Coordinates of C-alpha atoms in Angstrom, one line a residue:
X286 CA 47.3 -23.4 45.4
X287 CA 47.9 -21.1 42.5
X288 CA 46.5 -17.6 43.2
X289 CA 45.4 -17.2 39.5
X290 CA 43.4 -20.4 39.7
X291 CA 41.6 -19.0 42.8
X292 CA 40.8 -15.7 41.0
X293 CA 39.4 -17.5 37.8
X294 CA 36.1 -18.8 39.5
X295 CA 35.6 -15.4 41.1
X296 CA 35.9 -13.6 37.8
X297 CA 33.7 -16.2 36.2
X298 CA 30.9 -15.6 38.8
X299 CA 31.3 -11.8 38.4
X300 CA 30.9 -12.1 34.6
X301 CA 27.9 -14.3 35.0
X302 CA 26.3 -11.9 37.4
X303 CA 27.0 -8.9 35.0
X304 CA 25.5 -10.8 32.1
X305 CA 22.4 -11.4 34.1
X306 CA 22.1 -7.8 35.0
X307 CA 22.6 -6.7 31.4
X308 CA 20.0 -9.1 30.2
X309 CA 17.4 -7.5 32.6
X310 CA 18.2 -4.1 30.9
X311 CA 17.4 -5.3 27.4
X312 CA 13.7 -4.7 28.0
X313 CA 14.4 -0.9 27.8
X314 CA 16.2 -1.1 24.6
X315 CA 15.1 -0.6 20.9
X316 CA 13.7 -3.8 19.5
X317 CA 16.4 -4.2 16.8
X318 CA 19.1 -3.6 19.4
X319 CA 17.5 -6.0 21.8
X320 CA 17.7 -8.9 19.5
X321 CA 21.3 -8.3 18.5
X322 CA 22.5 -7.6 22.1
X323 CA 20.7 -10.8 23.3
X324 CA 22.8 -12.8 20.9
X325 CA 26.0 -11.0 22.0
X326 CA 25.2 -11.9 25.6
X327 CA 24.5 -15.5 24.8
X328 CA 27.8 -15.6 23.1
X329 CA 29.6 -14.1 26.1
X330 CA 27.9 -16.5 28.4
X331 CA 29.4 -19.3 26.3
X332 CA 32.9 -17.8 26.5
X333 CA 32.5 -17.6 30.4
X334 CA 31.7 -21.3 30.5
X335 CA 34.8 -22.0 28.5
X336 CA 37.0 -20.0 30.8
X337 CA 37.7 -17.3 28.2
X338 CA 38.0 -13.5 28.9
X339 CA 34.9 -11.4 28.4
X340 CA 35.7 -8.1 29.9
X341 CA 36.1 -6.1 26.6
X342 CA 32.9 -7.7 25.1
X343 CA 30.9 -6.9 28.2
X344 CA 32.1 -3.3 28.1
X345 CA 31.0 -3.0 24.5
X346 CA 27.5 -4.5 25.3
X347 CA 27.1 -2.2 28.2
X348 CA 27.8 0.9 26.1
X349 CA 25.4 -0.2 23.4
X350 CA 22.7 -0.8 25.9
X351 CA 23.2 2.7 27.4
X352 CA 23.0 4.2 23.9
X353 CA 19.8 2.2 23.1
X354 CA 18.1 3.0 26.3
X355 CA 19.0 6.7 25.9
X356 CA 17.5 6.6 22.4
X357 CA 14.3 5.0 23.8
X358 CA 14.1 7.8 26.5
X359 CA 14.6 10.5 23.8
X360 CA 11.8 9.0 21.7
X361 CA 9.4 9.0 24.7
X362 CA 10.3 12.6 25.5
X363 CA 9.7 13.6 21.8
X364 CA 6.1 12.5 21.8
X365 CA 3.7 15.5 21.5
X366 CA 0.3 15.8 23.0
X367 CA -2.2 13.9 20.8
X368 CA -5.6 15.3 19.9
X369 CA -8.3 13.8 17.7
X370 CA -10.6 15.8 15.4
X371 CA -14.1 15.4 16.8
X372 CA -15.7 15.5 13.3
X373 CA -14.2 12.1 12.4
X374 CA -16.3 9.0 13.2
X375 CA -13.1 7.0 14.3
X376 CA -12.6 9.5 17.2
X377 CA -15.7 8.3 19.0
X378 CA -14.3 4.7 18.8
X379 CA -10.8 5.4 19.9
X380 CA -11.1 3.9 23.4
X381 CA -12.7 0.8 22.0
X382 CA -9.9 0.5 19.4
X383 CA -7.2 1.1 21.9
X384 CA -8.6 -1.6 24.3
X385 CA -8.8 -4.1 21.4
X386 CA -5.2 -3.4 20.3
X387 CA -4.0 -3.9 23.9
X388 CA -5.8 -7.3 24.3
X389 CA -5.4 -8.8 20.8
X390 CA -2.5 -9.5 18.5
X391 CA -4.7 -8.7 15.4
X392 CA -7.5 -6.1 15.2
X393 CA -9.6 -5.4 12.1
X394 CA -10.9 -1.8 11.8
X395 CA -13.7 -1.4 9.2
X396 CA -15.1 1.9 8.0
X397 CA -15.9 3.8 4.8
X398 CA -13.2 6.1 3.3
X399 CA -13.4 9.4 5.1
X400 CA -14.1 7.8 8.6
X401 CA -10.5 8.9 9.7
X402 CA -9.2 5.4 10.3
X403 CA -6.1 5.9 8.1
X404 CA -4.9 9.1 9.9
X405 CA -6.1 8.4 13.5
X406 CA -5.0 4.8 14.0
X407 CA -1.3 5.6 14.1
X408 CA -2.0 8.3 16.8
X409 CA -3.9 5.8 18.9
X410 CA -1.0 3.5 18.6
X411 CA 1.3 6.3 19.9
X412 CA -0.9 6.8 22.8
X413 CA -0.6 3.2 23.7
X414 CA 3.2 3.4 23.8
X415 CA 3.6 1.7 20.4
X416 CA 6.1 3.3 18.0
X417 CA 8.8 3.7 20.7
X418 CA 10.8 0.5 20.8
X419 CA 10.1 0.0 17.0
X420 CA 8.3 1.9 14.3
X421 CA 4.6 2.0 13.6
X422 CA 4.7 0.7 10.0
X423 CA 1.7 1.9 8.0
X424 CA 1.3 0.5 4.5
X425 CA -0.7 2.1 1.6
X426 CA -1.5 0.5 -1.8
X427 CA -0.3 3.6 -3.7
X428 CA 2.6 6.0 -3.4
X429 CA 0.4 9.1 -3.6
X430 CA -1.6 7.8 -0.6
X431 CA 1.6 7.1 1.4
X432 CA 2.9 10.7 0.8
X433 CA -0.4 12.5 1.4
X434 CA -1.3 10.4 4.6
X435 CA 2.1 11.1 6.1
X436 CA 1.8 14.8 5.4
X437 CA -1.7 14.8 7.1
X438 CA -0.5 12.9 10.2
X439 CA 2.6 15.1 10.5
X440 CA 0.4 18.3 10.4
X441 CA -2.0 17.0 13.0
X442 CA 1.0 16.1 15.4
X443 CA 2.5 19.5 14.8
X444 CA 5.7 18.1 13.2
X445 CA 7.4 18.1 9.8
X446 CA 7.7 15.1 7.4
X447 CA 10.9 13.2 8.2
X448 CA 10.8 13.9 11.9
X449 CA 8.1 12.2 14.0
X450 CA 6.4 11.0 10.8
X451 CA 8.1 9.8 7.7
X452 CA 7.4 8.0 4.5
X453 CA 9.2 5.7 2.1
X454 CA 8.2 5.0 -1.5
X455 CA 10.1 4.0 -4.5
X456 CA 12.9 6.5 -5.2
X457 CA 12.1 8.6 -2.1
X458 CA 13.0 8.0 1.6
X459 CA 11.8 10.6 4.0
X460 CA 12.3 8.9 7.3
X461 CA 14.9 9.4 10.1
X462 CA 16.2 7.8 13.2
X463 CA 13.7 10.0 15.1
X464 CA 10.7 8.7 13.2
X465 CA 8.0 6.9 15.1
X466 CA 5.5 6.4 12.3
X467 CA 6.5 5.3 8.8
X468 CA 4.2 5.4 5.9
X469 CA 5.1 3.3 2.9
X470 CA 3.7 1.3 0.0
X471 CA 3.0 -2.4 0.7
X472 CA 5.8 -3.2 -1.9
X473 CA 8.4 -1.4 0.3
X474 CA 7.6 -3.5 3.3
X475 CA 7.7 -6.7 1.4
X476 CA 11.2 -5.7 0.0
X477 CA 12.3 -5.0 3.6
X478 CA 11.4 -8.6 4.6
X479 CA 14.5 -9.8 2.6
X480 CA 16.8 -8.0 5.0
X481 CA 14.7 -8.1 8.1
X482 CA 12.6 -11.4 8.0
X483 CA 11.3 -10.9 11.6
X484 CA 10.5 -7.2 11.0
X485 CA 12.4 -6.2 14.1
X486 CA 12.3 -2.5 12.9
X487 CA 8.6 -2.5 13.8
X488 CA 6.6 -3.0 16.9
X489 CA 3.2 -2.3 15.1
X490 CA 2.1 -2.9 11.5
X491 CA -1.0 -1.3 10.0
X492 CA -2.1 -2.7 6.7
X493 CA -4.4 -0.1 5.2
X494 CA -7.1 -0.7 2.5
X495 CA -6.7 -4.4 2.8
X496 CA -10.1 -4.9 1.0
X497 CA -8.3 -4.0 -2.3
X498 CA -6.7 -7.5 -2.1
X499 CA -3.8 -6.6 -4.3
X500 CA -1.0 -9.2 -4.8
X501 CA 1.2 -7.3 -2.4
X502 CA -1.5 -7.1 0.3
X503 CA -2.2 -10.8 0.1
X504 CA 1.6 -11.5 0.3
X505 CA 1.7 -9.3 3.4
X506 CA -1.3 -10.8 5.1
X507 CA 0.0 -14.3 4.6
X508 CA 3.5 -13.4 5.8
X509 CA 2.2 -11.6 8.9
X510 CA 0.0 -14.6 9.8
X511 CA 3.1 -16.9 9.5
X512 CA 5.3 -14.4 11.5
X513 CA 2.8 -14.1 14.5
X514 CA 4.1 -17.2 16.4
X515 CA 7.6 -15.9 16.2
X516 CA 6.7 -12.3 17.1
X517 CA 4.1 -12.4 19.8
X518 CA 4.9 -8.8 20.7
X519 CA 4.1 -7.5 17.2
X520 CA 0.6 -5.8 17.0
X521 CA -1.1 -6.1 13.6
X522 CA -4.0 -3.8 12.6
X523 CA -5.9 -4.5 9.3
X524 CA -8.1 -1.7 7.9
X525 CA -10.8 -2.3 5.4
X526 CA -13.9 -0.7 3.9
X527 CA -17.0 -2.5 5.3
X528 CA -16.5 -5.3 2.7
X529 CA -16.0 -8.9 3.6
X530 CA -14.6 -8.2 7.1
X531 CA -15.6 -11.6 8.3
X532 CA -13.1 -13.2 5.8
X533 CA -10.3 -11.1 7.4
X534 CA -11.4 -12.1 10.9
X535 CA -11.5 -15.8 10.0
X536 CA -8.1 -15.6 8.4
X537 CA -6.6 -14.2 11.6
X538 CA -8.2 -16.8 13.9
X539 CA -11.4 -14.8 14.7
X540 CA -9.7 -11.4 15.3
X541 CA -12.1 -8.7 16.6
X542 CA -13.8 -6.4 14.1
X543 CA -14.5 -2.8 15.0
X544 CA -16.8 -0.7 12.9
X545 CA -16.1 3.1 12.8
X546 CA -18.4 4.2 10.0
X547 CA -20.9 7.0 10.5
X548 CA -21.6 10.7 10.4
X549 CA -22.0 10.8 6.6
X550 CA -24.8 12.8 4.8
X551 CA -27.3 11.1 2.6
X552 CA -26.2 10.5 -1.0
X553 CA -28.7 10.4 -3.9
X554 CA -27.8 8.0 -6.7
X555 CA -28.8 9.1 -10.2
X556 CA -28.4 6.9 -13.2
X557 CA -27.6 8.6 -16.6
X558 CA -26.5 5.7 -19.0
X559 CA -24.5 6.6 -22.2
X560 CA -27.1 4.6 -24.2
X561 CA -30.3 6.5 -24.0
X562 CA -33.9 5.5 -24.7
X563 CA -35.1 5.1 -28.3
X564 CA -35.8 8.8 -28.7
X565 CA -32.3 9.8 -27.3
X566 CA -29.0 9.7 -29.1
X567 CA -26.1 7.7 -27.6
X568 CA -23.3 9.9 -26.1
X569 CA -19.6 9.3 -25.7
X570 CA -18.0 9.3 -22.2
X571 CA -16.5 12.9 -22.4
X572 CA -19.8 14.4 -23.5
X573 CA -21.7 12.5 -20.9
X574 CA -19.3 13.7 -18.2
X575 CA -19.7 17.3 -19.4
X576 CA -23.5 17.0 -19.3
X577 CA -23.4 15.4 -15.8
X578 CA -21.1 18.2 -14.4
X579 CA -23.4 20.9 -15.9
X580 CA -26.5 19.2 -14.3
X581 CA -24.7 19.1 -10.9
X582 CA -23.8 22.8 -11.4
X583 CA -27.4 23.7 -11.4
X584 CA -27.9 22.0 -8.0
X585 CA -24.9 23.9 -6.5
X586 CA -22.7 26.2 -8.7
X587 CA -19.9 26.1 -6.2
X588 CA -19.9 22.4 -5.2
X589 CA -16.7 20.5 -5.9
X590 CA -17.1 17.4 -8.2
X591 CA -15.0 14.2 -8.3
X592 CA -15.1 12.4 -11.6
X593 CA -13.9 8.7 -11.8
X594 CA -12.3 7.6 -15.1
X595 CA -10.4 4.5 -16.0
X596 CA -7.1 6.1 -17.2
X597 CA -5.0 9.0 -18.2
X598 CA -6.2 9.2 -21.8
X599 CA -9.8 9.3 -20.6
X600 CA -8.9 12.0 -18.1
X601 CA -7.3 14.1 -20.9
X602 CA -10.3 13.7 -23.2
X603 CA -12.7 14.6 -20.4
X604 CA -10.7 17.8 -19.5
X605 CA -11.0 18.9 -23.1
X606 CA -14.7 18.3 -23.3
X607 CA -15.2 20.2 -20.0
X608 CA -13.2 23.1 -21.4
X609 CA -15.3 23.2 -24.5
X610 CA -18.5 23.1 -22.7
X611 CA -18.0 26.5 -21.4
X612 CA -18.0 25.7 -17.7
X613 CA -17.3 29.3 -16.8
X614 CA -20.3 30.9 -18.5
X615 CA -22.1 31.2 -15.1
X616 CA -19.4 33.6 -14.1
X617 CA -18.0 31.4 -11.3
X618 CA -14.3 30.3 -11.6
X619 CA -14.0 26.5 -12.3
X620 CA -10.8 24.7 -11.9
X621 CA -10.2 21.3 -13.6
X622 CA -7.5 19.1 -11.7
X623 CA -6.3 15.8 -12.9
X624 CA -5.3 13.1 -10.3
X625 CA -3.5 9.9 -11.2
X626 CA -0.5 8.0 -9.9
X627 CA 2.0 9.1 -12.7
X628 CA 1.6 12.8 -12.0
X629 CA 4.5 14.5 -10.2
X630 CA 4.2 15.0 -6.4
X631 CA 3.6 18.7 -6.8
X632 CA 0.7 18.2 -9.3
X633 CA -0.8 15.5 -7.0
X634 CA -0.7 17.9 -4.1
X635 CA -2.9 20.4 -5.9
X636 CA -5.9 18.4 -5.1
X637 CA -5.3 19.1 -1.3
X638 CA -4.6 22.8 -1.6
X639 CA -7.4 25.3 -0.8
X640 CA -9.1 27.0 -3.8
X641 CA -11.7 29.6 -4.7
X642 CA -14.8 28.8 -6.8
X643 CA -15.7 25.4 -8.1
X644 CA -13.2 22.5 -8.5
X645 CA -13.6 19.4 -10.8
X646 CA -11.2 16.6 -10.0
X647 CA -10.7 14.0 -12.8
X648 CA -9.3 10.9 -11.1
X649 CA -8.5 7.2 -11.7
X650 CA -9.5 4.7 -9.0
X651 CA -6.6 6.1 -6.9
X652 CA -9.2 8.3 -5.3
X653 CA -11.6 5.4 -4.7
X654 CA -10.2 4.2 -1.5
X655 CA -6.6 5.3 -0.8
X656 CA -7.1 8.9 0.0
X657 CA -9.8 11.4 0.7
X658 CA -10.1 14.4 -1.7
X659 CA -11.4 17.2 0.6
X660 CA -14.6 19.1 0.1
X661 CA -16.3 16.8 -2.5
X662 CA -20.0 17.5 -2.9
X663 CA -20.7 15.5 -6.1
X664 CA -19.4 12.3 -7.7
X665 CA -19.6 11.4 -11.5
X666 CA -18.8 7.7 -11.9
X667 CA -18.0 6.3 -15.3
X668 CA -18.4 2.8 -13.9
X669 CA -15.1 1.8 -15.5
X670 CA -11.5 1.0 -14.3
X671 CA -8.3 -0.5 -15.6
X672 CA -8.1 -3.9 -14.0
X673 CA -5.0 -6.1 -14.3
X674 CA -6.0 -9.4 -15.7
X675 CA -4.0 -12.4 -17.0
X676 CA -4.9 -13.9 -20.4
X677 CA -4.5 -17.6 -20.3
X678 CA -4.8 -17.7 -24.2
X679 CA -1.9 -15.2 -24.9
X680 CA -0.1 -15.9 -21.7
X681 CA 0.4 -12.1 -21.2
X682 CA -0.8 -9.9 -18.3
X683 CA -3.1 -7.1 -19.6
X684 CA -4.8 -4.0 -18.2
X685 CA -8.2 -4.0 -20.0
X686 CA -10.8 -1.3 -19.2
X687 CA -13.7 -3.2 -17.4
X688 CA -16.9 -2.4 -15.6
X689 CA -16.3 -2.1 -11.8
X690 CA -17.9 -4.2 -9.1
X691 CA -20.8 -3.1 -7.0
X692 CA -18.5 -2.7 -4.0
X693 CA -16.2 -0.3 -5.9
X694 CA -19.3 1.6 -7.1
X695 CA -20.4 2.0 -3.5
X696 CA -16.9 3.2 -2.5
X697 CA -17.1 5.8 -5.2
X698 CA -20.5 7.0 -4.2
X699 CA -19.2 7.3 -0.7
X700 CA -16.6 10.0 -1.6
X701 CA -19.4 12.6 -1.5
X702 CA -21.8 13.1 1.4
X703 CA -18.9 14.0 3.8
X704 CA -19.6 17.7 4.0
X705 CA -23.3 18.0 3.1
X706 CA -25.9 15.9 1.3
X707 CA -24.4 14.6 -1.9
X708 CA -25.3 13.3 -5.4
X709 CA -23.6 10.5 -7.4
X710 CA -24.3 10.4 -11.1
X711 CA -23.6 6.9 -12.5
X712 CA -23.1 6.9 -16.3
X713 CA -24.6 3.5 -16.7
X714 CA -28.0 1.9 -16.1
X715 CA -29.5 0.7 -12.8
X716 CA -30.0 -2.7 -14.5
X717 CA -26.3 -2.8 -15.4
X718 CA -25.3 -2.1 -11.8
X719 CA -27.5 -4.9 -10.6
X720 CA -25.8 -7.4 -12.9
X721 CA -22.3 -6.5 -11.8
X722 CA -20.3 -8.8 -9.4
X723 CA -20.6 -7.9 -5.7
X724 CA -16.8 -7.5 -5.3
X725 CA -13.7 -7.3 -7.5
X726 CA -11.8 -10.7 -7.7
X727 CA -8.5 -10.7 -5.5
X728 CA -5.5 -10.0 -7.7
X729 CA -4.0 -13.5 -7.0
X730 CA -7.0 -15.1 -8.9
X731 CA -6.5 -12.9 -12.0
X732 CA -2.7 -12.7 -12.4
X733 CA 0.0 -14.6 -14.1
X734 CA 1.2 -17.2 -11.5
X735 CA 4.6 -17.3 -13.2
X736 CA 5.2 -13.8 -12.0
X737 CA 3.8 -14.7 -8.5
X738 CA 6.2 -17.6 -8.2
X739 CA 9.2 -15.4 -9.2
X740 CA 8.1 -12.7 -6.7
X741 CA 7.7 -15.3 -3.9
X742 CA 11.2 -16.8 -4.7
X743 CA 12.7 -13.3 -4.8
X744 CA 11.2 -12.3 -1.4
X745 CA 12.0 -15.8 0.1
X746 CA 8.3 -16.5 0.8
X747 CA 8.6 -20.2 -0.1
X748 CA 6.4 -22.3 -2.4
X749 CA 2.9 -21.0 -3.6
X750 CA 1.2 -24.2 -2.5
X751 CA 2.5 -23.9 1.1
X752 CA 1.9 -20.1 1.5
X753 CA -1.2 -19.0 3.5
X754 CA -3.1 -17.0 1.0
X755 CA -6.6 -15.8 2.0
X756 CA -7.8 -17.1 -1.4
X757 CA -5.3 -19.8 -2.6
X758 CA -5.0 -20.1 -6.4
X759 CA -6.1 -23.3 -8.1
X760 CA -3.6 -26.1 -8.4
X761 CA -3.8 -26.2 -12.2
X762 CA -3.1 -22.5 -12.5
X763 CA 0.0 -23.0 -10.3
X764 CA 1.1 -25.9 -12.5
X765 CA 0.6 -23.6 -15.6
X766 CA 2.8 -21.0 -13.9
X767 CA 5.6 -23.5 -13.3
X768 CA 5.2 -24.8 -16.9
X769 CA 5.7 -21.4 -18.4
X770 CA 8.8 -20.9 -16.2
X771 CA 10.2 -24.2 -17.3
X772 CA 9.7 -23.1 -20.9
X773 CA 11.6 -19.9 -20.2
X774 CA 14.4 -22.0 -18.5
X775 CA 13.7 -20.1 -15.2
X776 CA 13.2 -23.3 -13.2
X777 CA 14.8 -26.7 -13.3
X778 CA 13.3 -30.2 -13.2
X779 CA 12.9 -29.8 -9.3
X780 CA 11.1 -26.5 -9.8
X781 CA 14.0 -24.6 -8.3
X782 CA 15.1 -21.2 -9.8
X783 CA 17.9 -21.3 -12.2
X784 CA 20.4 -18.4 -12.8
X785 CA 18.1 -17.2 -15.5
X786 CA 15.1 -17.4 -13.1
X787 CA 17.0 -15.3 -10.5
X788 CA 17.6 -12.6 -13.1
X789 CA 13.9 -12.7 -14.2
X790 CA 12.8 -12.4 -10.5
X791 CA 14.6 -9.0 -10.2
X792 CA 13.0 -7.6 -13.4
X793 CA 9.7 -5.8 -12.8
X794 CA 8.3 -7.3 -16.1
X795 CA 6.1 -10.0 -17.5
X796 CA 8.5 -13.1 -17.4
X797 CA 8.2 -13.7 -21.1
X798 CA 9.3 -10.1 -22.0
X799 CA 12.1 -10.2 -19.3
X800 CA 13.3 -13.5 -20.9
X801 CA 13.5 -11.7 -24.3
X802 CA 15.8 -9.1 -22.8
X803 CA 18.0 -11.7 -21.1
X804 CA 18.4 -13.6 -24.4
X805 CA 18.9 -10.3 -26.4
X806 CA 21.7 -9.4 -24.0
X807 CA 23.4 -12.7 -24.6
X808 CA 23.1 -12.3 -28.4
X809 CA 24.2 -8.6 -28.4
X810 CA 21.0 -7.2 -29.8
X811 CA 19.7 -5.6 -26.5
X812 CA 19.2 -2.1 -27.9
X813 CA 16.8 -3.3 -30.6
X814 CA 14.9 -5.7 -28.2
X815 CA 14.5 -2.9 -25.6
X816 CA 12.4 -1.0 -28.1
X817 CA 10.1 -4.1 -28.8
X818 CA 9.9 -4.9 -25.1
X819 CA 9.0 -1.4 -24.2
X820 CA 6.2 -1.3 -26.7
X821 CA 4.9 -4.6 -25.4
X822 CA 5.1 -3.6 -21.7
X823 CA 3.6 -0.1 -21.6
X824 CA -0.1 0.6 -22.1
X825 CA 0.3 3.1 -24.9
X826 CA 3.7 4.5 -26.1
X827 CA 1.9 7.8 -27.2
X828 CA 1.1 8.7 -23.6
X829 CA 3.2 11.6 -22.4
X830 CA 4.1 12.5 -18.8
X831 CA 2.0 15.5 -17.8
X832 CA 5.0 17.3 -16.2
X833 CA 7.3 16.6 -19.2
X834 CA 5.2 16.9 -22.4
X835 CA 7.5 19.2 -24.2
X836 CA 10.5 16.9 -23.6
X837 CA 8.4 13.8 -24.6
X838 CA 7.4 15.6 -27.9
X839 CA 11.1 16.4 -28.7
X840 CA 12.1 12.7 -28.1
X841 CA 9.2 11.4 -30.2
X842 CA 10.2 13.7 -33.0

C-alpha cells in the first residue's frame, strides 16, 4: 500500500482533533473574533473532509486565538477597583440590579434623574464581568449627555477619557481598543447596525432615557427585540424615568422593573402665570423669569437656579432681561450660564465646573432628563419646549413651541430637591397644568413617515408594517408616507427604493427639501437652490453660533 495514502487519514484525524481543541478555546476570545474564527474553523473542517491541506490555515487561526485571548486577559487585568457613591439612591439597589442582569436578558431600571442610574449601571456591569469580551454600549439621546456622562464615569473609575471609558458622537470618536464602556448617541449605534447587524462589538447594551421615545430610541428598542433570539448572550438594560415602565416591561416579554428612586428633598411647586389677575398686568416671558429669579433670591441669595426655556432665542432674551434686572445689587456675584446642544463642548462644560456665588443656568430641555446639572436649588419652568411635529396639511416637519406634558413638568421640577429642599416656579397656571396631556406623544406618532421609511431602508430595518414598534403608526399614515415618496420618485410601483430614494435616504433633510436639491443638481442650479433649501430647513437664519458670533456677523454682512 502507498505510504502517502496511509499518512493521509492520520493527518486528517490530527487536523480534526486540533480543530476540536481550537473550538474549545473560542470561549476565551473577544466576541467579534470568536464569530470570525468560528467561521474559519468551519471552513477548515470542510477542507479536511475534502482531503485538502489545512496546516497553514490552522496555524493562522491558532495565532489569532492566542492574540484574542491575550487581549481578553489584558482587559481583565486593566479593571480597577469599583466603588459606588453612597449618596446615590441606585447604590442601595446595586445587588438587586446585578442579580436581575445575571438572570434576565432584559432589565428595566426606573428612577428619577439624579438617582445615579446613568453613571452607576455601567460600573455594575463591569463588576459582573460584562464589558470584557465586548463593549458595554451606553446610548444617550443627546451628544452633550454622551460626553458629560463619559467624563463622569471615567473620573469615578480613576481613568481618562479614551482609555477604560470612551465616547463616540457625530464628528468625534474618543474610544480605543482598551475601552470597556462606550458612551454614544442612539443615532451612532443605529448607524453601526449597518456594518455590524448582530452587534458583535457589544456584550451589553444600555438604552438610557428610553421614556423620551424619540424615533431613534423606538428604532433601537424594536431592533434589539428582534435581535434577542439571535444573540441570547447579549444583555439589554433599559433605563427610564418612572413613566410608563409597564409598557417597556410588556414590550420585552414581562422583563423585570427595578425602581431606584429616593433620597430627594421635598420640592415646593409655586405657580406664577404670565397672565395675571384682573388687577395685574400681563408679563412677557423674560420679565417673568427675572421676577421669579429675584423672588427665589430672597429665599436663598446663593442658591443656584435652573431655568427651562424652549430655545436659543428665548435663552438669549432671558439672559438680557436678567442682566438688566440688576441681579448683582445684593452684592453677591451672579453668573449666568446658557446650556443648549449647539454650544461648543467647552461652553457646555462650564455648567459642570465649580463656581463661587450664585449661578443661573438657562437651558433647553437638554437639562430635563439627559444630564444632571450639579448643585441646583431652584427651578423656573416656562412650561414650553420645541417639539418636532409633522404638519399633514403642508407635508413639512416643523419645530413649533408647545406646552410641555405633565410628565415633562414633573421631570423639570425634579431637577431641584437633590441637595436641599427646593422650589419650582411654574410660569403658568395650575389649571393649565391640569389640562395638559399626561405624557408627550412618542415621536413616531408625530413625525413624517416618509422620513421614517427612508431611514428604515437606509438602516436595513425592513418595512414599517413589519417592524416591532412599541407604538406602531396608523396604516393610513404609513400609506401617506409611501404616497409622498412615490410623488418624489423615491419608490417604485412595488414600494422599493429607487436610485433617487437611496440618495434621499443619505440626506439628513425633509424628503421634499432633499428632492429639490437632487433635481437642482441635475439642472445645474444647485448653488441657488442650496440657499432656498437652507432657509426652509433651519429654524431661523438669523441665529448665530454662540462661539462664532463675529464670524457669523461678517458672513451676514
